[in-house]
Amino acid sequence: NNLMLPNAAMPHVLWELQGTQEAVFEEAAGEGDAAQKVFKEFRQVSPGRLSPAEFDRFVRDLVNFLAYVGEPMQLERQRLGIWVLAFLLVFGILAYLLKQEIWKDVK
């Protein structure tokens, strides 16, 4: 079950790789005499096809791939951005010096 949105129809798409897990809750003091359940951890009910370390590596690789697919030109854009900022810095300095030269007699 989804902890953020209970009873939502959102199955875990990688459950075969990770295995079935069960949420473990602990009792915590709530307002007044009422106790509330607080999520503590997930407990492995049945193992998946991958070990926990293999699953973590798989998810890390999948997330990195999806980040790359989402913006494949990111590395080139960042490399070009440094040159653009350097140009703007030089242009700004030259513009300031030109302004000083033009307006020196006005003051």
Tab-separated table of N, CA and C in Angstrom:
chain	number	residue	atom	x	y	z
A	1	ASN	N	0.841	-1.175	0.000
A	1	ASN	CA	0.000	0.000	0.000
A	1	ASN	C	0.890	1.243	0.000
A	2	ASN	N	0.451	2.283	-0.640
A	2	ASN	CA	1.192	3.525	-0.732
A	2	ASN	C	1.068	4.291	0.580
A	3	LEU	N	2.215	4.698	1.151
A	3	LEU	CA	2.187	5.414	2.431
A	3	LEU	C	1.709	6.852	2.265
A	4	MET	N	2.010	7.476	1.139
A	4	MET	CA	1.619	8.864	0.925
A	4	MET	C	0.154	8.992	0.507
A	5	LEU	N	-0.351	8.007	-0.220
A	5	LEU	CA	-1.723	8.028	-0.698
A	5	LEU	C	-2.321	6.648	-0.456
A	6	PRO	N	-2.846	6.402	0.735
A	6	PRO	CA	-3.342	5.057	1.078
A	6	PRO	C	-4.441	4.578	0.136
A	7	ASN	N	-4.416	3.277	-0.107
A	7	ASN	CA	-5.407	2.572	-0.932
A	7	ASN	C	-5.451	3.068	-2.377
A	8	ALA	N	-4.343	3.582	-2.868
A	8	ALA	CA	-4.267	3.994	-4.272
A	8	ALA	C	-3.927	2.766	-5.119
A	9	ALA	N	-4.398	2.769	-6.336
A	9	ALA	CA	-4.139	1.644	-7.239
A	9	ALA	C	-2.814	1.891	-7.968
A	10	MET	N	-1.711	1.848	-7.226
A	10	MET	CA	-0.384	2.072	-7.798
A	10	MET	C	0.512	0.902	-7.401
A	11	PRO	N	0.555	-0.140	-8.215
A	11	PRO	CA	1.378	-1.301	-7.862
A	11	PRO	C	2.863	-0.982	-8.015
A	12	HIS	N	3.672	-1.715	-7.298
A	12	HIS	CA	5.124	-1.584	-7.374
A	12	HIS	C	5.576	-2.324	-8.627
A	13	VAL	N	6.054	-1.581	-9.631
A	13	VAL	CA	6.339	-2.191	-10.926
A	13	VAL	C	7.585	-3.072	-10.896
A	14	LEU	N	8.443	-2.917	-9.918
A	14	LEU	CA	9.665	-3.718	-9.837
A	14	LEU	C	9.596	-4.752	-8.706
A	15	TRP	N	8.397	-5.130	-8.318
A	15	TRP	CA	8.262	-6.041	-7.173
A	15	TRP	C	8.894	-7.402	-7.450
A	16	GLU	N	8.889	-7.851	-8.700
A	16	GLU	CA	9.500	-9.150	-9.002
A	16	GLU	C	11.003	-9.127	-8.778
A	17	LEU	N	11.634	-7.979	-9.011
A	17	LEU	CA	13.074	-7.858	-8.801
A	17	LEU	C	13.414	-7.648	-7.328
A	18	GLN	N	12.600	-6.853	-6.633
A	18	GLN	CA	12.883	-6.545	-5.234
A	18	GLN	C	12.284	-7.568	-4.272
A	19	GLY	N	11.180	-8.147	-4.624
A	19	GLY	CA	10.477	-9.056	-3.720
A	19	GLY	C	9.335	-8.333	-3.038
A	20	THR	N	8.535	-9.078	-2.320
A	20	THR	CA	7.398	-8.500	-1.620
A	20	THR	C	7.847	-7.984	-0.262
A	21	GLN	N	7.394	-6.789	0.058
A	21	GLN	CA	7.747	-6.185	1.332
A	21	GLN	C	6.492	-5.810	2.094
A	22	GLU	N	6.665	-5.711	3.405
A	22	GLU	CA	5.550	-5.372	4.279
A	22	GLU	C	5.971	-4.201	5.154
A	23	ALA	N	5.093	-3.228	5.306
A	23	ALA	CA	5.394	-2.060	6.127
A	23	ALA	C	5.303	-2.416	7.603
A	24	VAL	N	6.267	-1.928	8.384
A	24	VAL	CA	6.281	-2.118	9.832
A	24	VAL	C	6.015	-0.757	10.464
A	25	PHE	N	5.015	-0.704	11.330
A	25	PHE	CA	4.648	0.533	12.006
A	25	PHE	C	4.925	0.386	13.494
A	26	GLU	N	5.164	1.513	14.160
A	26	GLU	CA	5.308	1.505	15.614
A	26	GLU	C	4.350	2.537	16.186
A	27	GLU	N	3.972	2.293	17.408
A	27	GLU	CA	3.038	3.189	18.081
A	27	GLU	C	3.798	4.410	18.598
A	28	ALA	N	3.210	5.579	18.392
A	28	ALA	CA	3.795	6.823	18.888
A	28	ALA	C	2.709	7.610	19.596
A	29	ALA	N	3.140	8.389	20.555
A	29	ALA	CA	2.181	9.192	21.310
A	29	ALA	C	1.622	10.276	20.407
A	30	GLY	N	0.321	10.342	20.354
A	30	GLY	CA	-0.348	11.353	19.547
A	30	GLY	C	-0.896	12.448	20.433
A	31	GLU	N	-1.831	13.195	19.919
A	31	GLU	CA	-2.451	14.255	20.698
A	31	GLU	C	-3.375	13.637	21.749
A	32	GLY	N	-3.238	14.081	22.950
A	32	GLY	CA	-4.067	13.553	24.033
A	32	GLY	C	-3.690	12.117	24.360
A	33	ASP	N	-4.703	11.262	24.534
A	33	ASP	CA	-4.474	9.854	24.843
A	33	ASP	C	-4.388	8.986	23.589
A	34	ALA	N	-4.676	9.551	22.442
A	34	ALA	CA	-4.706	8.772	21.198
A	34	ALA	C	-3.283	8.452	20.738
A	35	ALA	N	-3.071	7.203	20.409
A	35	ALA	CA	-1.780	6.779	19.854
A	35	ALA	C	-1.931	6.674	18.345
A	36	GLN	N	-0.876	6.992	17.647
A	36	GLN	CA	-0.935	6.893	16.192
A	36	GLN	C	0.187	6.005	15.693
A	37	LYS	N	-0.052	5.396	14.550
A	37	LYS	CA	0.953	4.515	13.949
A	37	LYS	C	1.908	5.358	13.115
A	38	VAL	N	3.205	5.109	13.298
A	38	VAL	CA	4.248	5.811	12.562
A	38	VAL	C	5.060	4.766	11.809
A	39	PHE	N	5.309	5.031	10.528
A	39	PHE	CA	6.073	4.098	9.710
A	39	PHE	C	7.489	3.983	10.249
A	40	LYS	N	7.973	2.730	10.360
A	40	LYS	CA	9.328	2.478	10.843
A	40	LYS	C	10.232	1.965	9.721
A	41	GLU	N	9.827	0.889	9.042
A	41	GLU	CA	10.666	0.290	8.004
A	41	GLU	C	9.843	-0.681	7.173
A	42	PHE	N	10.448	-1.178	6.123
A	42	PHE	CA	9.860	-2.261	5.344
A	42	PHE	C	10.562	-3.563	5.712
A	43	ARG	N	9.776	-4.648	5.845
A	43	ARG	CA	10.319	-5.972	6.135
A	43	ARG	C	10.103	-6.849	4.907
A	44	GLN	N	11.135	-7.599	4.551
A	44	GLN	CA	11.086	-8.480	3.376
A	44	GLN	C	10.193	-9.676	3.684
A	45	VAL	N	9.139	-9.874	2.884
A	45	VAL	CA	8.236	-11.005	3.061
A	45	VAL	C	8.692	-12.169	2.193
A	46	SER	N	8.968	-11.870	0.933
A	46	SER	CA	9.486	-12.906	0.032
A	46	SER	C	10.588	-12.283	-0.816
A	47	PRO	N	11.661	-13.020	-1.035
A	47	PRO	CA	12.783	-12.449	-1.790
A	47	PRO	C	12.456	-12.281	-3.272
A	48	GLY	N	13.138	-11.347	-3.891
A	48	GLY	CA	12.970	-11.121	-5.322
A	48	GLY	C	14.066	-11.816	-6.108
A	49	ARG	N	14.112	-11.532	-7.389
A	49	ARG	CA	15.127	-12.154	-8.240
A	49	ARG	C	16.510	-11.555	-8.012
A	50	LEU	N	16.584	-10.339	-7.461
A	50	LEU	CA	17.866	-9.680	-7.213
A	50	LEU	C	18.107	-9.548	-5.715
A	51	SER	N	19.369	-9.562	-5.340
A	51	SER	CA	19.702	-9.299	-3.938
A	51	SER	C	19.498	-7.804	-3.670
A	52	PRO	N	19.444	-7.390	-2.407
A	52	PRO	CA	19.252	-5.955	-2.121
A	52	PRO	C	20.327	-5.074	-2.758
A	53	ALA	N	21.584	-5.508	-2.756
A	53	ALA	CA	22.654	-4.707	-3.365
A	53	ALA	C	22.476	-4.628	-4.879
A	54	GLU	N	22.112	-5.747	-5.507
A	54	GLU	CA	21.886	-5.752	-6.954
A	54	GLU	C	20.691	-4.884	-7.325
A	55	PHE	N	19.633	-4.943	-6.504
A	55	PHE	CA	18.453	-4.127	-6.760
A	55	PHE	C	18.781	-2.644	-6.641
A	56	ASP	N	19.542	-2.264	-5.617
A	56	ASP	CA	19.932	-0.863	-5.458
A	56	ASP	C	20.754	-0.390	-6.652
A	57	ARG	N	21.680	-1.222	-7.121
A	57	ARG	CA	22.497	-0.870	-8.285
A	57	ARG	C	21.620	-0.742	-9.533
A	58	PHE	N	20.658	-1.655	-9.698
A	58	PHE	CA	19.746	-1.612	-10.839
A	58	PHE	C	18.924	-0.326	-10.831
A	59	VAL	N	18.381	0.033	-9.676
A	59	VAL	CA	17.554	1.247	-9.575
A	59	VAL	C	18.414	2.485	-9.820
A	60	ARG	N	19.635	2.510	-9.284
A	60	ARG	CA	20.532	3.646	-9.523
A	60	ARG	C	20.823	3.796	-11.012
A	61	ASP	N	21.136	2.686	-11.688
A	61	ASP	CA	21.414	2.740	-13.124
A	61	ASP	C	20.179	3.172	-13.909
A	62	LEU	N	19.014	2.689	-13.523
A	62	LEU	CA	17.772	3.046	-14.211
A	62	LEU	C	17.478	4.539	-14.059
A	63	VAL	N	17.642	5.060	-12.852
A	63	VAL	CA	17.383	6.490	-12.607
A	63	VAL	C	18.377	7.353	-13.381
A	64	ASN	N	19.652	6.962	-13.396
A	64	ASN	CA	20.642	7.724	-14.161
A	64	ASN	C	20.330	7.696	-15.647
A	65	PHE	N	19.909	6.556	-16.165
A	65	PHE	CA	19.543	6.459	-17.578
A	65	PHE	C	18.350	7.352	-17.894
A	66	LEU	N	17.328	7.321	-17.046
A	66	LEU	CA	16.150	8.150	-17.291
A	66	LEU	C	16.474	9.633	-17.188
A	67	ALA	N	17.389	10.013	-16.297
A	67	ALA	CA	17.813	11.407	-16.209
A	67	ALA	C	18.533	11.825	-17.490
A	68	TYR	N	19.352	10.932	-18.032
A	68	TYR	CA	20.054	11.227	-19.288
A	68	TYR	C	19.071	11.322	-20.450
A	69	VAL	N	18.121	10.403	-20.527
A	69	VAL	CA	17.145	10.407	-21.614
A	69	VAL	C	16.280	11.668	-21.547
A	70	GLY	N	16.007	12.129	-20.343
A	70	GLY	CA	15.184	13.329	-20.183
A	70	GLY	C	15.849	14.569	-20.745
A	71	GLU	N	17.181	14.658	-20.696
A	71	GLU	CA	17.900	15.817	-21.217
A	71	GLU	C	19.280	15.370	-21.696
A	72	PRO	N	19.370	14.795	-22.898
A	72	PRO	CA	20.653	14.267	-23.367
A	72	PRO	C	21.693	15.353	-23.648
A	73	MET	N	21.288	16.589	-23.886
A	73	MET	CA	22.227	17.669	-24.204
A	73	MET	C	22.699	18.415	-22.956
A	74	GLN	N	22.405	17.893	-21.773
A	74	GLN	CA	22.724	18.600	-20.534
A	74	GLN	C	24.214	18.872	-20.395
A	75	LEU	N	25.063	17.902	-20.691
A	75	LEU	CA	26.499	18.098	-20.526
A	75	LEU	C	27.011	19.170	-21.482
A	76	GLU	N	26.552	19.145	-22.734
A	76	GLU	CA	26.982	20.178	-23.686
A	76	GLU	C	26.446	21.541	-23.276
A	77	ARG	N	25.212	21.595	-22.785
A	77	ARG	CA	24.617	22.852	-22.350
A	77	ARG	C	25.389	23.446	-21.179
A	78	GLN	N	25.800	22.622	-20.238
A	78	GLN	CA	26.561	23.120	-19.099
A	78	GLN	C	27.942	23.603	-19.531
A	79	ARG	N	28.573	22.895	-20.451
A	79	ARG	CA	29.892	23.291	-20.938
A	79	ARG	C	29.789	24.631	-21.677
A	80	LEU	N	28.751	24.813	-22.479
A	80	LEU	CA	28.548	26.064	-23.198
A	80	LEU	C	28.183	27.193	-22.237
A	81	GLY	N	27.467	26.882	-21.171
A	81	GLY	CA	27.056	27.886	-20.197
A	81	GLY	C	28.228	28.594	-19.548
A	82	ILE	N	29.320	27.891	-19.324
A	82	ILE	CA	30.510	28.505	-18.724
A	82	ILE	C	31.063	29.577	-19.650
A	83	TRP	N	31.107	29.278	-20.959
A	83	TRP	CA	31.607	30.263	-21.926
A	83	TRP	C	30.663	31.464	-22.032
A	84	VAL	N	29.388	31.237	-21.964
A	84	VAL	CA	28.427	32.341	-22.016
A	84	VAL	C	28.602	33.253	-20.813
A	85	LEU	N	28.758	32.678	-19.629
A	85	LEU	CA	28.968	33.502	-18.435
A	85	LEU	C	30.279	34.273	-18.513
A	86	ALA	N	31.331	33.661	-19.043
A	86	ALA	CA	32.607	34.363	-19.198
A	86	ALA	C	32.454	35.531	-20.167
A	87	PHE	N	31.743	35.315	-21.284
A	87	PHE	CA	31.502	36.395	-22.240
A	87	PHE	C	30.729	37.534	-21.578
A	88	LEU	N	29.686	37.207	-20.836
A	88	LEU	CA	28.892	38.251	-20.180
A	88	LEU	C	29.715	39.029	-19.160
A	89	LEU	N	30.611	38.358	-18.464
A	89	LEU	CA	31.473	39.036	-17.504
A	89	LEU	C	32.397	40.015	-18.222
A	90	VAL	N	33.060	39.573	-19.285
A	90	VAL	CA	33.957	40.458	-20.051
A	90	VAL	C	33.161	41.603	-20.669
A	91	PHE	N	31.999	41.295	-21.260
A	91	PHE	CA	31.166	42.333	-21.856
A	91	PHE	C	30.715	43.344	-20.807
A	92	GLY	N	30.336	42.860	-19.622
A	92	GLY	CA	29.905	43.761	-18.553
A	92	GLY	C	31.023	44.690	-18.116
A	93	ILE	N	32.233	44.178	-18.009
A	93	ILE	CA	33.377	45.016	-17.613
A	93	ILE	C	33.652	46.065	-18.684
A	94	LEU	N	33.644	45.650	-19.946
A	94	LEU	CA	33.874	46.603	-21.034
A	94	LEU	C	32.765	47.651	-21.105
A	95	ALA	N	31.526	47.247	-20.903
A	95	ALA	CA	30.417	48.199	-20.912
A	95	ALA	C	30.554	49.199	-19.770
A	96	TYR	N	30.971	48.744	-18.608
A	96	TYR	CA	31.162	49.652	-17.474
A	96	TYR	C	32.296	50.640	-17.754
A	97	LEU	N	33.400	50.164	-18.309
A	97	LEU	CA	34.512	51.056	-18.634
A	97	LEU	C	34.111	52.073	-19.716
A	98	LEU	N	33.340	51.639	-20.710
A	98	LEU	CA	32.857	52.554	-21.739
A	98	LEU	C	31.928	53.601	-21.141
A	99	LYS	N	31.070	53.206	-20.246
A	99	LYS	CA	30.168	54.146	-19.567
A	99	LYS	C	30.973	55.169	-18.789
A	100	GLN	N	31.991	54.720	-18.089
A	100	GLN	CA	32.848	55.638	-17.328
A	100	GLN	C	33.515	56.640	-18.275
A	101	GLU	N	33.962	56.181	-19.420
A	101	GLU	CA	34.641	57.058	-20.378
A	101	GLU	C	33.675	58.082	-20.968
A	102	ILE	N	32.473	57.640	-21.300
A	102	ILE	CA	31.502	58.552	-21.917
A	102	ILE	C	30.999	59.585	-20.927
A	103	TRP	N	30.724	59.207	-19.707
A	103	TRP	CA	30.100	60.078	-18.733
A	103	TRP	C	31.085	60.799	-17.830
A	104	LYS	N	32.386	60.719	-18.087
A	104	LYS	CA	33.353	61.356	-17.183
A	104	LYS	C	33.254	62.874	-17.221
A	105	ASP	N	32.889	63.441	-18.361
A	105	ASP	CA	32.800	64.899	-18.464
A	105	ASP	C	31.468	65.443	-17.959
A	106	VAL	N	30.444	64.611	-17.828
A	106	VAL	CA	29.117	65.067	-17.418
A	106	VAL	C	29.095	65.420	-15.940
A	107	LYS	N	29.836	64.723	-15.135
A	107	LYS	CA	29.817	64.955	-13.684
A	107	LYS	C	30.528	66.208	-13.410
